[in-house]
Amino acid sequence: MGKLTVVSPTEAWLEGGRVAPRWRRKGIATALIAHRIAYARDRGFRVLRFSTASDNTPIHRAARHFGFTRVGALSRREATARPGQLPVRATPAQERAVLQRVGRLVQLGHGWEWREITSRDVRSAIARSRVFVSGKGVGAAAILGDRYEKTLMIAAIGGPVAPLTELLRALRAEARRRELDDVSFYVSNAEDRRAARAAGYTRPWSGEVYLFEKRFTRRAG
Ligand SMILES: CC(C)(COP(=O)(O)OP(=O)(O)OC[C@H]1O[C@@H](n2cnc3c(N)ncnc32)[C@H](O)[C@@H]1OP(=O)(O)O)[C@@H](O)C(=O)NCCC(=O)NCCS
């Protein structure tokens, strides 16, 4: 099986690739990917993405074969809830600054699925009190996702190390205020990693999530 999920009017997502063990290495996954690429192109999607574990060699090979580019290597960080200074909520006037601070993508749900973040996402998250900021003039920003079990999920985050560290610490206090166990998010660059370490976040597993992307150019006519 293989699923194509529509994550926005212009972005499609591949997931659920599974081939029964005795049918593996016969090109079935490759054929299912080829089918979905053709479908996404025909339906006019601008971009097709998927994520996979950093050790999933068959899928990396298939990605290369079909001209996907690796656009991210994401690694999870977690920290327990603990008392401390609570984070500051963003105001509607900070919408643009928040959008500039957080990374390009927002995580959907608690799985390995992302799509591009829009100003509308930020606006509605601020209206629902789900955006926190720190530092002068929105030094760093974080957008909460839906709570998952007893974890405070951060769906998008970003900013320079100092304000980001402060924000990550405050989010641990926010988790505590909500009587949750911990905070969880994905780091995608060196600044995120440094801030996470400084704020006491650790890596629950050593692997990474690779994010692949294939852009379609519009056909003439
Ligand atoms: C990953 C999976 C879907 C691949 O299915 P498949 O039908 O065996 O894949 P294909 O036969 O189309 O092979 C794809 C490529 O990977 C290579 N490959 C397949 N199995 C491999 C293995 N165990 N080690 C190294 N390379 C492998 C193939 O040779 C092929 O590369 P090529 O085109 O350069 O020759 C299958 O192994 C599976 O169901 N795994 C468990 C679930 C999973 O990991 N799903 C993907 C989540 S993103």
PDB file of C-alpha atoms and ligand atoms in Angstrom:
ATOM      1  CA  MET A   1       0.000   0.000   0.000  1.00  0.00           C
ATOM      2  CA  GLY A   2       0.910   3.626  -0.374  1.00  0.00           C
ATOM      3  CA  LYS A   3      -1.180   6.700   0.397  1.00  0.00           C
ATOM      4  CA  LEU A   4      -1.242  10.196  -1.053  1.00  0.00           C
ATOM      5  CA  THR A   5      -2.578  12.803   1.362  1.00  0.00           C
ATOM      6  CA  VAL A   6      -3.615  16.302   0.298  1.00  0.00           C
ATOM      7  CA  VAL A   7      -2.131  18.607   2.939  1.00  0.00           C
ATOM      8  CA  SER A   8      -2.992  21.923   1.253  1.00  0.00           C
ATOM      9  CA  PRO A   9      -4.401  23.010  -2.124  1.00  0.00           C
ATOM     10  CA  THR A  10      -0.868  22.985  -3.580  1.00  0.00           C
ATOM     11  CA  GLU A  11       0.973  20.361  -1.518  1.00  0.00           C
ATOM     12  CA  ALA A  12       0.605  16.592  -1.494  1.00  0.00           C
ATOM     13  CA  TRP A  13       2.215  14.142   0.908  1.00  0.00           C
ATOM     14  CA  LEU A  14       3.234  10.488   0.496  1.00  0.00           C
ATOM     15  CA  GLU A  15       2.837   8.139   3.426  1.00  0.00           C
ATOM     16  CA  GLY A  16       1.946   4.654   4.530  1.00  0.00           C
ATOM     17  CA  GLY A  17       4.331   2.872   2.142  1.00  0.00           C
ATOM     18  CA  ARG A  18       4.248  -0.810   3.126  1.00  0.00           C
ATOM     19  CA  VAL A  19       5.099  -3.922   1.150  1.00  0.00           C
ATOM     20  CA  ALA A  20       4.576  -7.391   2.652  1.00  0.00           C
ATOM     21  CA  PRO A  21       7.964  -8.960   3.464  1.00  0.00           C
ATOM     22  CA  ARG A  22       7.710 -11.776   0.933  1.00  0.00           C
ATOM     23  CA  TRP A  23       6.945  -9.294  -1.890  1.00  0.00           C
ATOM     24  CA  ARG A  24       9.817  -6.921  -1.149  1.00  0.00           C
ATOM     25  CA  ARG A  25      12.654  -6.051  -3.547  1.00  0.00           C
ATOM     26  CA  LYS A  26      10.476  -6.613  -6.607  1.00  0.00           C
ATOM     27  CA  GLY A  27       9.862  -2.943  -7.376  1.00  0.00           C
ATOM     28  CA  ILE A  28       6.402  -2.692  -5.785  1.00  0.00           C
ATOM     29  CA  ALA A  29       7.156   0.346  -3.611  1.00  0.00           C
ATOM     30  CA  THR A  30       8.834   1.977  -6.604  1.00  0.00           C
ATOM     31  CA  ALA A  31       5.739   1.366  -8.757  1.00  0.00           C
ATOM     32  CA  LEU A  32       3.428   2.782  -6.069  1.00  0.00           C
ATOM     33  CA  ILE A  33       5.580   5.907  -5.786  1.00  0.00           C
ATOM     34  CA  ALA A  34       5.659   6.335  -9.581  1.00  0.00           C
ATOM     35  CA  HIS A  35       1.856   6.090  -9.680  1.00  0.00           C
ATOM     36  CA  ARG A  36       1.402   8.722  -6.989  1.00  0.00           C
ATOM     37  CA  ILE A  37       3.926  11.086  -8.583  1.00  0.00           C
ATOM     38  CA  ALA A  38       1.991  10.896 -11.861  1.00  0.00           C
ATOM     39  CA  TYR A  39      -1.277  11.463  -9.997  1.00  0.00           C
ATOM     40  CA  ALA A  40       0.082  14.492  -8.103  1.00  0.00           C
ATOM     41  CA  ARG A  41       1.474  16.016 -11.281  1.00  0.00           C
ATOM     42  CA  ASP A  42      -1.776  15.475 -13.204  1.00  0.00           C
ATOM     43  CA  ARG A  43      -3.827  16.997 -10.407  1.00  0.00           C
ATOM     44  CA  GLY A  44      -1.689  20.149 -10.530  1.00  0.00           C
ATOM     45  CA  PHE A  45      -0.012  19.977  -7.123  1.00  0.00           C
ATOM     46  CA  ARG A  46       3.030  22.239  -6.891  1.00  0.00           C
ATOM     47  CA  VAL A  47       5.035  20.038  -4.566  1.00  0.00           C
ATOM     48  CA  LEU A  48       5.102  16.481  -3.279  1.00  0.00           C
ATOM     49  CA  ARG A  49       6.866  15.580  -0.027  1.00  0.00           C
ATOM     50  CA  PHE A  50       7.391  12.681   2.308  1.00  0.00           C
ATOM     51  CA  SER A  51       9.417  11.859   5.378  1.00  0.00           C
ATOM     52  CA  THR A  52      11.262   8.711   6.304  1.00  0.00           C
ATOM     53  CA  ALA A  53      13.724   7.460   8.872  1.00  0.00           C
ATOM     54  CA  SER A  54      17.381   8.296   8.300  1.00  0.00           C
ATOM     55  CA  ASP A  55      18.176   4.567   8.091  1.00  0.00           C
ATOM     56  CA  ASN A  56      15.474   3.577   5.573  1.00  0.00           C
ATOM     57  CA  THR A  57      17.796   2.800   2.643  1.00  0.00           C
ATOM     58  CA  PRO A  58      15.131   1.500   0.205  1.00  0.00           C
ATOM     59  CA  ILE A  59      13.156   4.712   0.503  1.00  0.00           C
ATOM     60  CA  HIS A  60      16.264   6.910   0.133  1.00  0.00           C
ATOM     61  CA  ARG A  61      17.078   5.013  -3.059  1.00  0.00           C
ATOM     62  CA  ALA A  62      13.564   5.452  -4.380  1.00  0.00           C
ATOM     63  CA  ALA A  63      13.706   9.182  -3.523  1.00  0.00           C
ATOM     64  CA  ARG A  64      16.906   9.581  -5.510  1.00  0.00           C
ATOM     65  CA  HIS A  65      15.515   7.536  -8.372  1.00  0.00           C
ATOM     66  CA  PHE A  66      12.497   9.858  -8.699  1.00  0.00           C
ATOM     67  CA  GLY A  67      14.395  13.143  -8.344  1.00  0.00           C
ATOM     68  CA  PHE A  68      13.340  14.091  -4.805  1.00  0.00           C
ATOM     69  CA  THR A  69      15.641  16.449  -2.912  1.00  0.00           C
ATOM     70  CA  ARG A  70      16.358  16.039   0.776  1.00  0.00           C
ATOM     71  CA  VAL A  71      15.256  19.355   2.262  1.00  0.00           C
ATOM     72  CA  GLY A  72      15.521  18.568   5.942  1.00  0.00           C
ATOM     73  CA  ALA A  73      16.995  16.300   8.590  1.00  0.00           C
ATOM     74  CA  LEU A  74      14.843  16.680  11.672  1.00  0.00           C
ATOM     75  CA  SER A  75      15.631  15.297  15.059  1.00  0.00           C
ATOM     76  CA  ARG A  76      13.344  15.105  18.028  1.00  0.00           C
ATOM     77  CA  ARG A  77      13.927  16.789  21.377  1.00  0.00           C
ATOM     78  CA  GLU A  78      12.059  16.354  24.636  1.00  0.00           C
ATOM     79  CA  ALA A  79      12.184  17.835  28.122  1.00  0.00           C
ATOM     80  CA  THR A  80      10.166  17.154  31.241  1.00  0.00           C
ATOM     81  CA  ALA A  81       7.708  19.715  32.572  1.00  0.00           C
ATOM     82  CA  ARG A  82       9.015  21.745  35.482  1.00  0.00           C
ATOM     83  CA  PRO A  83       8.100  24.923  37.359  1.00  0.00           C
ATOM     84  CA  GLY A  84       9.446  28.245  36.126  1.00  0.00           C
ATOM     85  CA  GLN A  85       8.678  31.498  34.391  1.00  0.00           C
ATOM     86  CA  LEU A  86       5.690  31.065  32.042  1.00  0.00           C
ATOM     87  CA  PRO A  87       5.990  32.046  28.367  1.00  0.00           C
ATOM     88  CA  VAL A  88       4.406  35.170  26.897  1.00  0.00           C
ATOM     89  CA  ARG A  89       1.505  34.772  24.455  1.00  0.00           C
ATOM     90  CA  ALA A  90       1.754  36.414  21.041  1.00  0.00           C
ATOM     91  CA  THR A  91      -0.666  39.196  20.109  1.00  0.00           C
ATOM     92  CA  PRO A  92      -2.407  39.608  16.720  1.00  0.00           C
ATOM     93  CA  ALA A  93      -0.025  42.497  15.896  1.00  0.00           C
ATOM     94  CA  GLN A  94       2.889  40.033  16.026  1.00  0.00           C
ATOM     95  CA  GLU A  95       1.548  37.756  13.280  1.00  0.00           C
ATOM     96  CA  ARG A  96       4.104  38.733  10.636  1.00  0.00           C
ATOM     97  CA  ALA A  97       7.042  38.604  13.027  1.00  0.00           C
ATOM     98  CA  VAL A  98       5.997  35.138  14.230  1.00  0.00           C
ATOM     99  CA  LEU A  99       5.730  33.890  10.651  1.00  0.00           C
ATOM    100  CA  GLN A 100       9.248  35.167   9.949  1.00  0.00           C
ATOM    101  CA  ARG A 101      10.683  33.503  13.053  1.00  0.00           C
ATOM    102  CA  VAL A 102       9.283  30.010  12.830  1.00  0.00           C
ATOM    103  CA  GLY A 103      10.615  27.592  10.218  1.00  0.00           C
ATOM    104  CA  ARG A 104       9.018  27.223   6.794  1.00  0.00           C
ATOM    105  CA  LEU A 105       7.048  24.106   7.751  1.00  0.00           C
ATOM    106  CA  VAL A 106       4.481  23.237  10.391  1.00  0.00           C
ATOM    107  CA  GLN A 107       4.041  19.749  11.781  1.00  0.00           C
ATOM    108  CA  LEU A 108       0.570  18.235  11.388  1.00  0.00           C
ATOM    109  CA  GLY A 109      -0.675  16.049  14.220  1.00  0.00           C
ATOM    110  CA  HIS A 110       1.963  14.119  16.116  1.00  0.00           C
ATOM    111  CA  GLY A 111       3.329  12.015  13.265  1.00  0.00           C
ATOM    112  CA  TRP A 112       6.051  12.693  10.731  1.00  0.00           C
ATOM    113  CA  GLU A 113       3.961  14.980   8.550  1.00  0.00           C
ATOM    114  CA  TRP A 114       4.613  18.604   7.636  1.00  0.00           C
ATOM    115  CA  ARG A 115       3.302  21.257   5.265  1.00  0.00           C
ATOM    116  CA  GLU A 116       4.166  24.875   4.539  1.00  0.00           C
ATOM    117  CA  ILE A 117       3.045  27.299   7.193  1.00  0.00           C
ATOM    118  CA  THR A 118       0.817  30.216   6.129  1.00  0.00           C
ATOM    119  CA  SER A 119      -0.083  33.571   7.666  1.00  0.00           C
ATOM    120  CA  ARG A 120      -3.562  32.142   8.166  1.00  0.00           C
ATOM    121  CA  ASP A 121      -2.137  29.332  10.333  1.00  0.00           C
ATOM    122  CA  VAL A 122      -0.351  31.904  12.478  1.00  0.00           C
ATOM    123  CA  ARG A 123      -3.419  34.154  12.710  1.00  0.00           C
ATOM    124  CA  SER A 124      -5.692  31.356  13.831  1.00  0.00           C
ATOM    125  CA  ALA A 125      -3.088  29.971  16.254  1.00  0.00           C
ATOM    126  CA  ILE A 126      -2.700  33.427  17.854  1.00  0.00           C
ATOM    127  CA  ALA A 127      -6.496  33.741  18.102  1.00  0.00           C
ATOM    128  CA  ARG A 128      -6.542  30.403  19.942  1.00  0.00           C
ATOM    129  CA  SER A 129      -3.708  31.468  22.293  1.00  0.00           C
ATOM    130  CA  ARG A 130      -1.394  28.825  20.850  1.00  0.00           C
ATOM    131  CA  VAL A 131       1.570  31.057  20.016  1.00  0.00           C
ATOM    132  CA  PHE A 132       4.289  31.997  22.485  1.00  0.00           C
ATOM    133  CA  VAL A 133       7.118  34.481  22.001  1.00  0.00           C
ATOM    134  CA  SER A 134      10.223  35.653  23.816  1.00  0.00           C
ATOM    135  CA  GLY A 135      12.838  38.358  23.516  1.00  0.00           C
ATOM    136  CA  LYS A 136      12.522  41.857  22.155  1.00  0.00           C
ATOM    137  CA  GLY A 137      10.316  42.299  19.084  1.00  0.00           C
ATOM    138  CA  VAL A 138       9.560  38.559  18.835  1.00  0.00           C
ATOM    139  CA  GLY A 139      13.083  37.220  19.256  1.00  0.00           C
ATOM    140  CA  ALA A 140      11.783  33.656  19.085  1.00  0.00           C
ATOM    141  CA  ALA A 141       8.350  32.124  18.534  1.00  0.00           C
ATOM    142  CA  ALA A 142       6.666  28.751  19.019  1.00  0.00           C
ATOM    143  CA  ILE A 143       3.318  27.478  17.771  1.00  0.00           C
ATOM    144  CA  LEU A 144       1.677  24.708  19.736  1.00  0.00           C
ATOM    145  CA  GLY A 145       0.208  21.692  18.012  1.00  0.00           C
ATOM    146  CA  ASP A 146      -2.565  19.528  19.382  1.00  0.00           C
ATOM    147  CA  ARG A 147      -1.692  17.985  22.689  1.00  0.00           C
ATOM    148  CA  TYR A 148      -0.597  14.360  22.311  1.00  0.00           C
ATOM    149  CA  GLU A 149      -1.219  12.139  25.305  1.00  0.00           C
ATOM    150  CA  LYS A 150       0.574  13.948  28.166  1.00  0.00           C
ATOM    151  CA  THR A 151       2.938  15.867  25.884  1.00  0.00           C
ATOM    152  CA  LEU A 152       2.901  19.535  24.926  1.00  0.00           C
ATOM    153  CA  MET A 153       3.610  19.394  21.200  1.00  0.00           C
ATOM    154  CA  ILE A 154       5.332  22.271  19.416  1.00  0.00           C
ATOM    155  CA  ALA A 155       4.331  22.293  15.752  1.00  0.00           C
ATOM    156  CA  ALA A 156       6.654  25.102  14.585  1.00  0.00           C
ATOM    157  CA  ILE A 157       9.448  27.011  16.279  1.00  0.00           C
ATOM    158  CA  GLY A 158      12.391  29.275  15.528  1.00  0.00           C
ATOM    159  CA  GLY A 159      14.625  32.165  16.494  1.00  0.00           C
ATOM    160  CA  PRO A 160      18.206  32.937  17.522  1.00  0.00           C
ATOM    161  CA  VAL A 161      19.747  30.857  20.304  1.00  0.00           C
ATOM    162  CA  ALA A 162      19.313  33.218  23.298  1.00  0.00           C
ATOM    163  CA  PRO A 163      15.577  34.031  22.975  1.00  0.00           C
ATOM    164  CA  LEU A 164      14.859  30.504  21.769  1.00  0.00           C
ATOM    165  CA  THR A 165      16.514  29.019  24.855  1.00  0.00           C
ATOM    166  CA  GLU A 166      14.427  31.288  27.065  1.00  0.00           C
ATOM    167  CA  LEU A 167      11.263  30.276  25.217  1.00  0.00           C
ATOM    168  CA  LEU A 168      12.044  26.555  25.404  1.00  0.00           C
ATOM    169  CA  ARG A 169      12.594  26.840  29.154  1.00  0.00           C
ATOM    170  CA  ALA A 170       9.313  28.706  29.563  1.00  0.00           C
ATOM    171  CA  LEU A 171       7.493  26.046  27.537  1.00  0.00           C
ATOM    172  CA  ARG A 172       8.557  23.469  30.121  1.00  0.00           C
ATOM    173  CA  ALA A 173       6.810  25.636  32.707  1.00  0.00           C
ATOM    174  CA  GLU A 174       3.773  25.909  30.432  1.00  0.00           C
ATOM    175  CA  ALA A 175       3.624  22.109  30.228  1.00  0.00           C
ATOM    176  CA  ARG A 176       3.747  21.964  33.996  1.00  0.00           C
ATOM    177  CA  ARG A 177       0.950  24.562  34.291  1.00  0.00           C
ATOM    178  CA  ARG A 178      -1.172  22.342  32.037  1.00  0.00           C
ATOM    179  CA  GLU A 179      -0.319  19.300  34.161  1.00  0.00           C
ATOM    180  CA  LEU A 180       1.427  17.587  31.256  1.00  0.00           C
ATOM    181  CA  ASP A 181       4.531  15.413  31.534  1.00  0.00           C
ATOM    182  CA  ASP A 182       6.802  16.905  28.908  1.00  0.00           C
ATOM    183  CA  VAL A 183       7.418  19.099  25.860  1.00  0.00           C
ATOM    184  CA  SER A 184       8.379  17.737  22.449  1.00  0.00           C
ATOM    185  CA  PHE A 185       9.511  19.248  19.148  1.00  0.00           C
ATOM    186  CA  TYR A 186      11.815  18.702  16.184  1.00  0.00           C
ATOM    187  CA  VAL A 187      15.060  20.602  15.711  1.00  0.00           C
ATOM    188  CA  SER A 188      16.035  21.324  12.120  1.00  0.00           C
ATOM    189  CA  ASN A 189      19.178  23.478  12.328  1.00  0.00           C
ATOM    190  CA  ALA A 190      22.193  24.292  14.496  1.00  0.00           C
ATOM    191  CA  GLU A 191      20.505  27.165  16.355  1.00  0.00           C
ATOM    192  CA  ASP A 192      17.559  24.984  17.342  1.00  0.00           C
ATOM    193  CA  ARG A 193      19.933  22.264  18.527  1.00  0.00           C
ATOM    194  CA  ARG A 194      22.004  24.647  20.652  1.00  0.00           C
ATOM    195  CA  ALA A 195      18.941  26.255  22.219  1.00  0.00           C
ATOM    196  CA  ALA A 196      17.392  22.861  22.942  1.00  0.00           C
ATOM    197  CA  ARG A 197      20.557  21.692  24.681  1.00  0.00           C
ATOM    198  CA  ALA A 198      20.844  24.901  26.727  1.00  0.00           C
ATOM    199  CA  ALA A 199      17.207  24.593  27.830  1.00  0.00           C
ATOM    200  CA  GLY A 200      17.721  21.009  29.013  1.00  0.00           C
ATOM    201  CA  TYR A 201      16.085  19.108  26.165  1.00  0.00           C
ATOM    202  CA  THR A 202      17.451  15.711  25.215  1.00  0.00           C
ATOM    203  CA  ARG A 203      17.196  13.383  22.263  1.00  0.00           C
ATOM    204  CA  PRO A 204      14.834  10.438  22.876  1.00  0.00           C
ATOM    205  CA  TRP A 205      16.211   8.401  19.952  1.00  0.00           C
ATOM    206  CA  SER A 206      19.347   8.731  17.904  1.00  0.00           C
ATOM    207  CA  GLY A 207      17.836   8.607  14.407  1.00  0.00           C
ATOM    208  CA  GLU A 208      16.634  11.487  12.301  1.00  0.00           C
ATOM    209  CA  VAL A 209      13.606  12.097  10.119  1.00  0.00           C
ATOM    210  CA  TYR A 210      14.599  12.908   6.564  1.00  0.00           C
ATOM    211  CA  LEU A 211      12.252  15.161   4.667  1.00  0.00           C
ATOM    212  CA  PHE A 212      12.192  14.804   0.875  1.00  0.00           C
ATOM    213  CA  GLU A 213      10.592  17.118  -1.625  1.00  0.00           C
ATOM    214  CA  LYS A 214       9.830  17.085  -5.339  1.00  0.00           C
ATOM    215  CA  ARG A 215       8.635  20.239  -7.068  1.00  0.00           C
ATOM    216  CA  PHE A 216       6.609  20.168 -10.257  1.00  0.00           C
ATOM    217  CA  THR A 217       7.005  22.775 -12.935  1.00  0.00           C
ATOM    218  CA  ARG A 218       3.808  23.811 -14.642  1.00  0.00           C
ATOM    219  CA  ARG A 219       3.258  22.320 -18.045  1.00  0.00           C
ATOM    220  CA  ALA A 220       2.820  24.715 -20.932  1.00  0.00           C
ATOM    221  CA  GLY A 221      -0.821  25.052 -22.078  1.00  0.00           C
TER     222      GLY A 221
HETATM  223  C1  LIG B   1      10.426   0.273   2.292  1.00  0.00           C
HETATM  224  C2  LIG B   1       9.553  -0.719   1.522  1.00  0.00           C
HETATM  225  C3  LIG B   1       8.153  -0.113   1.323  1.00  0.00           C
HETATM  226  C4  LIG B   1      10.232  -0.963   0.151  1.00  0.00           C
HETATM  227  O1  LIG B   1       9.361  -1.790  -0.619  1.00  0.00           O
HETATM  228  P1  LIG B   1       9.904  -2.646  -1.869  1.00  0.00           P
HETATM  229  O2  LIG B   1       8.731  -2.971  -2.738  1.00  0.00           O
HETATM  230  O3  LIG B   1      10.726  -3.758  -1.374  1.00  0.00           O
HETATM  231  O4  LIG B   1      10.857  -1.582  -2.592  1.00  0.00           O
HETATM  232  P2  LIG B   1      11.408  -1.674  -4.086  1.00  0.00           P
HETATM  233  O5  LIG B   1      11.498  -3.108  -4.512  1.00  0.00           O
HETATM  234  O6  LIG B   1      10.571  -0.773  -4.944  1.00  0.00           O
HETATM  235  O7  LIG B   1      12.860  -1.078  -3.882  1.00  0.00           O
HETATM  236  C5  LIG B   1      13.157   0.320  -3.790  1.00  0.00           C
HETATM  237  C6  LIG B   1      14.662   0.506  -3.866  1.00  0.00           C
HETATM  238  O8  LIG B   1      15.262   0.110  -2.616  1.00  0.00           O
HETATM  239  C7  LIG B   1      16.155  -0.995  -2.825  1.00  0.00           C
HETATM  240  N1  LIG B   1      15.943  -1.885  -1.690  1.00  0.00           N
HETATM  241  C8  LIG B   1      14.804  -2.538  -1.367  1.00  0.00           C
HETATM  242  N2  LIG B   1      14.988  -3.220  -0.213  1.00  0.00           N
HETATM  243  C9  LIG B   1      16.263  -2.969   0.185  1.00  0.00           C
HETATM  244  C10 LIG B   1      17.036  -3.371   1.299  1.00  0.00           C
HETATM  245  N3  LIG B   1      16.538  -4.162   2.236  1.00  0.00           N
HETATM  246  N4  LIG B   1      18.305  -2.906   1.384  1.00  0.00           N
HETATM  247  C11 LIG B   1      18.830  -2.103   0.442  1.00  0.00           C
HETATM  248  N5  LIG B   1      18.141  -1.672  -0.636  1.00  0.00           N
HETATM  249  C12 LIG B   1      16.874  -2.117  -0.764  1.00  0.00           C
HETATM  250  C13 LIG B   1      15.757  -1.583  -4.153  1.00  0.00           C
HETATM  251  O9  LIG B   1      16.836  -2.250  -4.772  1.00  0.00           O
HETATM  252  C14 LIG B   1      15.349  -0.343  -4.905  1.00  0.00           C
HETATM  253  O10 LIG B   1      16.480   0.407  -5.304  1.00  0.00           O
HETATM  254  P3  LIG B   1      16.891   0.563  -6.856  1.00  0.00           P
HETATM  255  O11 LIG B   1      15.662   1.170  -7.518  1.00  0.00           O
HETATM  256  O12 LIG B   1      18.059   1.476  -6.819  1.00  0.00           O
HETATM  257  O13 LIG B   1      17.163  -0.828  -7.314  1.00  0.00           O
HETATM  258  C15 LIG B   1       9.441  -2.069   2.280  1.00  0.00           C
HETATM  259  O14 LIG B   1      10.760  -2.525   2.558  1.00  0.00           O
HETATM  260  C16 LIG B   1       8.644  -2.003   3.558  1.00  0.00           C
HETATM  261  O15 LIG B   1       7.406  -2.174   3.576  1.00  0.00           O
HETATM  262  N6  LIG B   1       9.350  -1.704   4.675  1.00  0.00           N
HETATM  263  C17 LIG B   1       8.720  -1.571   5.972  1.00  0.00           C
HETATM  264  C18 LIG B   1       7.860  -0.304   6.062  1.00  0.00           C
HETATM  265  C19 LIG B   1       8.598   0.958   5.667  1.00  0.00           C
HETATM  266  O16 LIG B   1       9.743   1.187   6.030  1.00  0.00           O
HETATM  267  N7  LIG B   1       7.891   1.802   4.902  1.00  0.00           N
HETATM  268  C20 LIG B   1       8.407   3.081   4.435  1.00  0.00           C
HETATM  269  C21 LIG B   1       8.076   4.160   5.375  1.00  0.00           C
HETATM  270  S1  LIG B   1       8.580   5.756   4.730  1.00  0.00           S
END
